[in-house]
Coordinates of N, CA and C in Angstrom, one line a residue:
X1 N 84.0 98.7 95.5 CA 84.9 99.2 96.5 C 85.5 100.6 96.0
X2 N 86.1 101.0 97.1 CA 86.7 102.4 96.8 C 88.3 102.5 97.1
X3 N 88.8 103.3 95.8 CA 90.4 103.3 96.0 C 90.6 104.8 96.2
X4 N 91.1 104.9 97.8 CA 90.9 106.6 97.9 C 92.2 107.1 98.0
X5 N 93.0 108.6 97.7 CA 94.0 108.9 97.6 C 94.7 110.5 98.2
X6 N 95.3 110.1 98.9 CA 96.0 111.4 99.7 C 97.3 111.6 99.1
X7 N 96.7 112.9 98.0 CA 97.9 113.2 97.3 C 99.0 114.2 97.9
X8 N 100.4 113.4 97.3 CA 101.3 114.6 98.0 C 102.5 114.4 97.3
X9 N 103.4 115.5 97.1 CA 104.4 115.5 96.1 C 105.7 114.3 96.4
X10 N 105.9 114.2 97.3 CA 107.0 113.3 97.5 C 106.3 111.7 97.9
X11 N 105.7 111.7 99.3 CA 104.5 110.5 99.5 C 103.1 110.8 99.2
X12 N 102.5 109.5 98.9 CA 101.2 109.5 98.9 C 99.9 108.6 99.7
X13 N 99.4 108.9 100.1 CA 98.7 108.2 101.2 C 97.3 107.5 100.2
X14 N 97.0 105.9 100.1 CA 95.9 105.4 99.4 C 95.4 104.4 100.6
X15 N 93.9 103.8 100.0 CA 93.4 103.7 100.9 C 91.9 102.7 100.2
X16 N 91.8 101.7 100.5 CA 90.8 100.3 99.7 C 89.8 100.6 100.7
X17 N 88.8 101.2 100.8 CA 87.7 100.6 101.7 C 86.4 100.3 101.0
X18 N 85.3 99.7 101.6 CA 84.3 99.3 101.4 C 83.1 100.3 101.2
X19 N 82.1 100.1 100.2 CA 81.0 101.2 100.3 C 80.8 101.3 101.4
X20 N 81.0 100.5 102.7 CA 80.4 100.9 104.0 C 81.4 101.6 105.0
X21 N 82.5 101.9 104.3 CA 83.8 102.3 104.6 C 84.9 101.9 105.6
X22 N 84.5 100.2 105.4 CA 85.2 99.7 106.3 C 86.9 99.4 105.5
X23 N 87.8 99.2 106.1 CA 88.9 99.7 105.1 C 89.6 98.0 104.8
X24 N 89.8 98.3 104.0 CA 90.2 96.5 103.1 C 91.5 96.7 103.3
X25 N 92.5 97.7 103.0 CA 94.1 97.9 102.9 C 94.4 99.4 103.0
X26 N 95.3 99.9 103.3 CA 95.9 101.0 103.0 C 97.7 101.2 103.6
X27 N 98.4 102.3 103.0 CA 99.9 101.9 102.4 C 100.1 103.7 102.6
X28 N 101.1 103.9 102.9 CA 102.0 105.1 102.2 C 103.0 104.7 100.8
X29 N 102.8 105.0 99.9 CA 103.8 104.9 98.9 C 104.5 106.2 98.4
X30 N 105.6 106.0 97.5 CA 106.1 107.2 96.9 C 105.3 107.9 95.8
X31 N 105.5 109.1 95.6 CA 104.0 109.2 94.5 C 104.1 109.0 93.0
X32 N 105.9 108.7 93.1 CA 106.0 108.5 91.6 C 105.5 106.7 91.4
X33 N 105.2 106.0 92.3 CA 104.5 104.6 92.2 C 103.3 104.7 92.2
X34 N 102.4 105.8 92.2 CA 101.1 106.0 92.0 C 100.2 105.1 91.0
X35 N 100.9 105.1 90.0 CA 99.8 104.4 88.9 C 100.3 103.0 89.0
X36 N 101.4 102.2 89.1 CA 101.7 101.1 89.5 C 101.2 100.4 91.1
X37 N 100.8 100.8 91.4 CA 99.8 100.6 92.9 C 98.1 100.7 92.6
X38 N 98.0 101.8 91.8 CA 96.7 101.9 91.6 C 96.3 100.3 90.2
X39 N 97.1 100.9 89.5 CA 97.1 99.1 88.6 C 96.9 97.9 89.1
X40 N 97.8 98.1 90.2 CA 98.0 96.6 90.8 C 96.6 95.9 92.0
X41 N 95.9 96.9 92.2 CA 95.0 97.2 93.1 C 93.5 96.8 92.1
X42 N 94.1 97.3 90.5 CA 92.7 97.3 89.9 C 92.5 95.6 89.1
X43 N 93.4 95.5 88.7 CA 94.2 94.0 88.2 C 93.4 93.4 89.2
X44 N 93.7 93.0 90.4 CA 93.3 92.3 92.1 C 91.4 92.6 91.8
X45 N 91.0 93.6 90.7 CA 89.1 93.7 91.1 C 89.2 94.5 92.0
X46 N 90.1 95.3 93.0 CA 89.7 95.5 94.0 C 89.0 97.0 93.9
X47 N 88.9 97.5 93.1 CA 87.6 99.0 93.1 C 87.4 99.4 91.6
X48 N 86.2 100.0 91.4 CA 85.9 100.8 89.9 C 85.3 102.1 89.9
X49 N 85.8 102.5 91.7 CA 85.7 104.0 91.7 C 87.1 104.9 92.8
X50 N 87.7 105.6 92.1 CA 88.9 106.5 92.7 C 88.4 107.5 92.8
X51 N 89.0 108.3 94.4 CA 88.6 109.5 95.0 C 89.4 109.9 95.5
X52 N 90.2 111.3 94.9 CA 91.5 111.7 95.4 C 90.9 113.0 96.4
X53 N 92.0 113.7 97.1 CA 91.9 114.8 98.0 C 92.2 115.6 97.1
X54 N 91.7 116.8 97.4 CA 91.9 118.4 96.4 C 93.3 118.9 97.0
X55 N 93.9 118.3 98.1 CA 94.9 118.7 98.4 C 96.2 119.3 97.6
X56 N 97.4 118.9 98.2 CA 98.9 119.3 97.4 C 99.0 118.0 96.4
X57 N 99.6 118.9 95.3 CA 99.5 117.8 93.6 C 98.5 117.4 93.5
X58 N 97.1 117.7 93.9 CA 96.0 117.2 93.1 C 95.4 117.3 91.6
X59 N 95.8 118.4 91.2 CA 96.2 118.8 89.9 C 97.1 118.2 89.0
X60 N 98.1 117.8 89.3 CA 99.0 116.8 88.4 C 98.4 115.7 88.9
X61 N 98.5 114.7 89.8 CA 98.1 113.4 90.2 C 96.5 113.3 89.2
X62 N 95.5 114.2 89.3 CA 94.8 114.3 89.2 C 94.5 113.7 87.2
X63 N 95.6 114.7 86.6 CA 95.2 114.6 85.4 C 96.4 113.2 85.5
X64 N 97.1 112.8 86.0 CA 97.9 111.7 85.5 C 97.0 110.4 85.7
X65 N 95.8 110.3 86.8 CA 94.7 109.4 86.9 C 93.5 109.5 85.9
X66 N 93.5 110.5 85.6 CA 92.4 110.9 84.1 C 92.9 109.7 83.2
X67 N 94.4 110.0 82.8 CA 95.2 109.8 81.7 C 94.9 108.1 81.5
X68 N 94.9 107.6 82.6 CA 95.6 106.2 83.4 C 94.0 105.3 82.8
X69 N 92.7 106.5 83.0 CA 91.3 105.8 82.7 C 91.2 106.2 81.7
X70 N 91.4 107.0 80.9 CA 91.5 106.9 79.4 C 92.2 105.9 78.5
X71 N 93.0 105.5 79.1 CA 94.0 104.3 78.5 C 93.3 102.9 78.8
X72 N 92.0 102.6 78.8 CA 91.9 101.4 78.9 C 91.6 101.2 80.0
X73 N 91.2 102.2 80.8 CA 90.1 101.9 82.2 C 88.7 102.3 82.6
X74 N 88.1 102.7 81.3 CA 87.3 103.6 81.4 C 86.0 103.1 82.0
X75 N 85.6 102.0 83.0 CA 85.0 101.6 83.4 C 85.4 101.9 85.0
X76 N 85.9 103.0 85.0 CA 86.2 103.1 86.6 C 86.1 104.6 86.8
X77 N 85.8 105.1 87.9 CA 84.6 107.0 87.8 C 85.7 107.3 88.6
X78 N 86.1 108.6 88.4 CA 87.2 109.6 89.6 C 86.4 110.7 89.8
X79 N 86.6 111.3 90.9 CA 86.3 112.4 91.2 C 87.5 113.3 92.3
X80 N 86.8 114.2 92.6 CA 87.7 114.4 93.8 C 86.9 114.7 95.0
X81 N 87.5 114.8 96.1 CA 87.0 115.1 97.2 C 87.7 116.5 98.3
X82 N 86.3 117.2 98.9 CA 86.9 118.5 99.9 C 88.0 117.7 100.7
X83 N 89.4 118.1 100.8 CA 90.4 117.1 101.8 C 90.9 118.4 103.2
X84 N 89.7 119.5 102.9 CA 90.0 120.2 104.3 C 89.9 119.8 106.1
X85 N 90.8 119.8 106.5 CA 91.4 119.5 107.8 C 91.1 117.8 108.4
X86 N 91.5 116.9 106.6 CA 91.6 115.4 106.9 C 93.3 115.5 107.6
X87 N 94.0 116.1 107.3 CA 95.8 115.9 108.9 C 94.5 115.0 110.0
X88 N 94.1 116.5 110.6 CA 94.0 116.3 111.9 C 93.1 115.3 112.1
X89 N 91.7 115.1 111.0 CA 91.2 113.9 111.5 C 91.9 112.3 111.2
X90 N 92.8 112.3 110.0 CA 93.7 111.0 110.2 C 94.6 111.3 110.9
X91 N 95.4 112.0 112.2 CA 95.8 111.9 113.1 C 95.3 111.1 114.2
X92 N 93.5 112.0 114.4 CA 92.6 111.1 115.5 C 92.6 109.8 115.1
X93 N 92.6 109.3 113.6 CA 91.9 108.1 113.5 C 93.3 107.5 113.5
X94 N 94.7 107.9 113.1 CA 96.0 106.9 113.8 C 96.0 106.4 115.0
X95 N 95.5 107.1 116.0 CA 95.1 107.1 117.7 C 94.4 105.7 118.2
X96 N 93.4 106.3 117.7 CA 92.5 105.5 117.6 C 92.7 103.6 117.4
X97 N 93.3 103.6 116.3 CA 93.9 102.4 115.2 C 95.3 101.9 116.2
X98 N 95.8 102.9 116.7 CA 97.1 102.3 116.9 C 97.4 102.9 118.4
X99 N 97.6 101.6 118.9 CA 97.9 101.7 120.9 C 99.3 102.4 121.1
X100 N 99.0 103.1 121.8 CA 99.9 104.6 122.9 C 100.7 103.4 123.4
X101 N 102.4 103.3 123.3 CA 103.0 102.8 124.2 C 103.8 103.7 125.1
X102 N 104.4 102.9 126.1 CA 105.2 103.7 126.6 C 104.9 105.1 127.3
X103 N 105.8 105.9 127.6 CA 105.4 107.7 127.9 C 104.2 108.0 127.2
X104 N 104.0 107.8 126.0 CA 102.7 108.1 125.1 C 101.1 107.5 126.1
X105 N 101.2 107.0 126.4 CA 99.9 106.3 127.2 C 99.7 107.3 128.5
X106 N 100.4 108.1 128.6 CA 100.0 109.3 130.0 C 99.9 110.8 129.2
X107 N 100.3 110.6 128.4 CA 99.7 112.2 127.2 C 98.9 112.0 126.7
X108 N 97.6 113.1 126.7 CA 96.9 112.7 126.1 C 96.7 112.5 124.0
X109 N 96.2 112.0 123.8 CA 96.6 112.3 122.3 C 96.7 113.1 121.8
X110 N 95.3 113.9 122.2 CA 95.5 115.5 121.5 C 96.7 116.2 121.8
X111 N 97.3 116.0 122.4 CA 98.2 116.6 122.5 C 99.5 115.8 122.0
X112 N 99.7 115.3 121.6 CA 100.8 114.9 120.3 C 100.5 114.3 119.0
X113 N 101.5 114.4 118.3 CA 101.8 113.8 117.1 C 102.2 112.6 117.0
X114 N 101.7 112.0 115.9 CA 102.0 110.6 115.8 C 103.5 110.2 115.1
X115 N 104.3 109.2 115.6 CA 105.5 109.7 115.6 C 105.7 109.0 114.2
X116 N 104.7 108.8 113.1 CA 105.2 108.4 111.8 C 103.9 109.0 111.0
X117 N 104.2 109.4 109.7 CA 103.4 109.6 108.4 C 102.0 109.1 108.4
X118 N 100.7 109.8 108.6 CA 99.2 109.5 108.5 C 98.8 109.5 107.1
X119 N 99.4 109.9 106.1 CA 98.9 110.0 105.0 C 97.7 108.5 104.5
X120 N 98.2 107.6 104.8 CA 97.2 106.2 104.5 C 96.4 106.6 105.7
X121 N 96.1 106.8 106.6 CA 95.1 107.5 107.7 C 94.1 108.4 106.7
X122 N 94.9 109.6 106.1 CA 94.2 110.6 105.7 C 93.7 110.0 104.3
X123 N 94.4 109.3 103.6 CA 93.3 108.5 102.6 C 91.9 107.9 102.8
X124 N 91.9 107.1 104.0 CA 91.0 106.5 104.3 C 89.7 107.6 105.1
X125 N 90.3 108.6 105.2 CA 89.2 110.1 105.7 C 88.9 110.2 104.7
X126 N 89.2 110.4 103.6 CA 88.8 111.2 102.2 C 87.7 110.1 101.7
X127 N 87.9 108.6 101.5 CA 87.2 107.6 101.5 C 86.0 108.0 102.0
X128 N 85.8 107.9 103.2 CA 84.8 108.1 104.3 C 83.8 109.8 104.0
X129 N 85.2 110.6 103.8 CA 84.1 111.5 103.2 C 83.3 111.5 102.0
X130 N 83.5 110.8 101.5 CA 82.8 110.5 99.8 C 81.7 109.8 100.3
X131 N 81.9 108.8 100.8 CA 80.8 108.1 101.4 C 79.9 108.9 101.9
X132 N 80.0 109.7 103.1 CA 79.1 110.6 103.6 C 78.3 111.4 102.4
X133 N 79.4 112.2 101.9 CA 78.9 113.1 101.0 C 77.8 112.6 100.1
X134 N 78.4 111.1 99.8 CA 77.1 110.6 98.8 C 75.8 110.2 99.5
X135 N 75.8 110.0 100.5 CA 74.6 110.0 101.3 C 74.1 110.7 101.3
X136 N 74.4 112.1 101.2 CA 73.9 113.5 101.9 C 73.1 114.3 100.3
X137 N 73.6 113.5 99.0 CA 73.1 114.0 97.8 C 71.4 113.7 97.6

């Protein structure tokens, strides 16, 4: 399985899906809980490959998940992944996932915003793009 990660300085968007990228779990957390989430995820078996977005703090997150597989995880691969214009496609895919109540059911989606944090949305894009991308090698 795959533990995928939408880095961001205050929250972080992660995201469990399947080689076939069907999604097992996904969460917004704070990002200073990063490695306690990713622990707790790895403890459970639940993946032995992480794939973060090149996005905001990918560079710090990035080497603090290096650090994390150096210490006694070294059976698990990181890479990173292109996270260009995953917003907008984990917006469509919040849409999608989650029924329009109310006033919102006569707007169309594209035309608003989802009225809470996609970041676990945009994890599970970056997921999906790995996936692809490794197909396409």
């Amino acid at each position: 399985m795959i533990f995928a990660i939408d880095p961001g300085s205050v929250k972080t968007g992660v995201a469990v899906l399947t080689e076939q990228g069907e999604l097992v779990e996904k969460c917004i957390i704070p990002t200073e809980e990063l490695l306690s989430c990713i622990q707790d995820r790895y403890d459970k078996g639940l993946f032995r490959l992480i794939v973060m977005g090149n996005g905001t703090n990918h560079r710090h997150l990035g080497e603090t998940v290096r650090a994390w597989i150096k210490n006694g995880h070294t059976d698990v691969i990181f890479t990173f992944v292109n996270e260009k214009f995953t917003t907008v496609e984990g917006r469509a895919l919040y849409w999608r996932h989650t029924p329009r109540k109310g006033w919102r059911r006569f707007v169309p989606a594209a035309w608003q915003y989802p009225p809470e944090p996609v970041d676990d949305f945009v994890a599970w894009i970056i997921g999906l793009r790995y996936i692809k991308g490794k197909g396409q090698k």
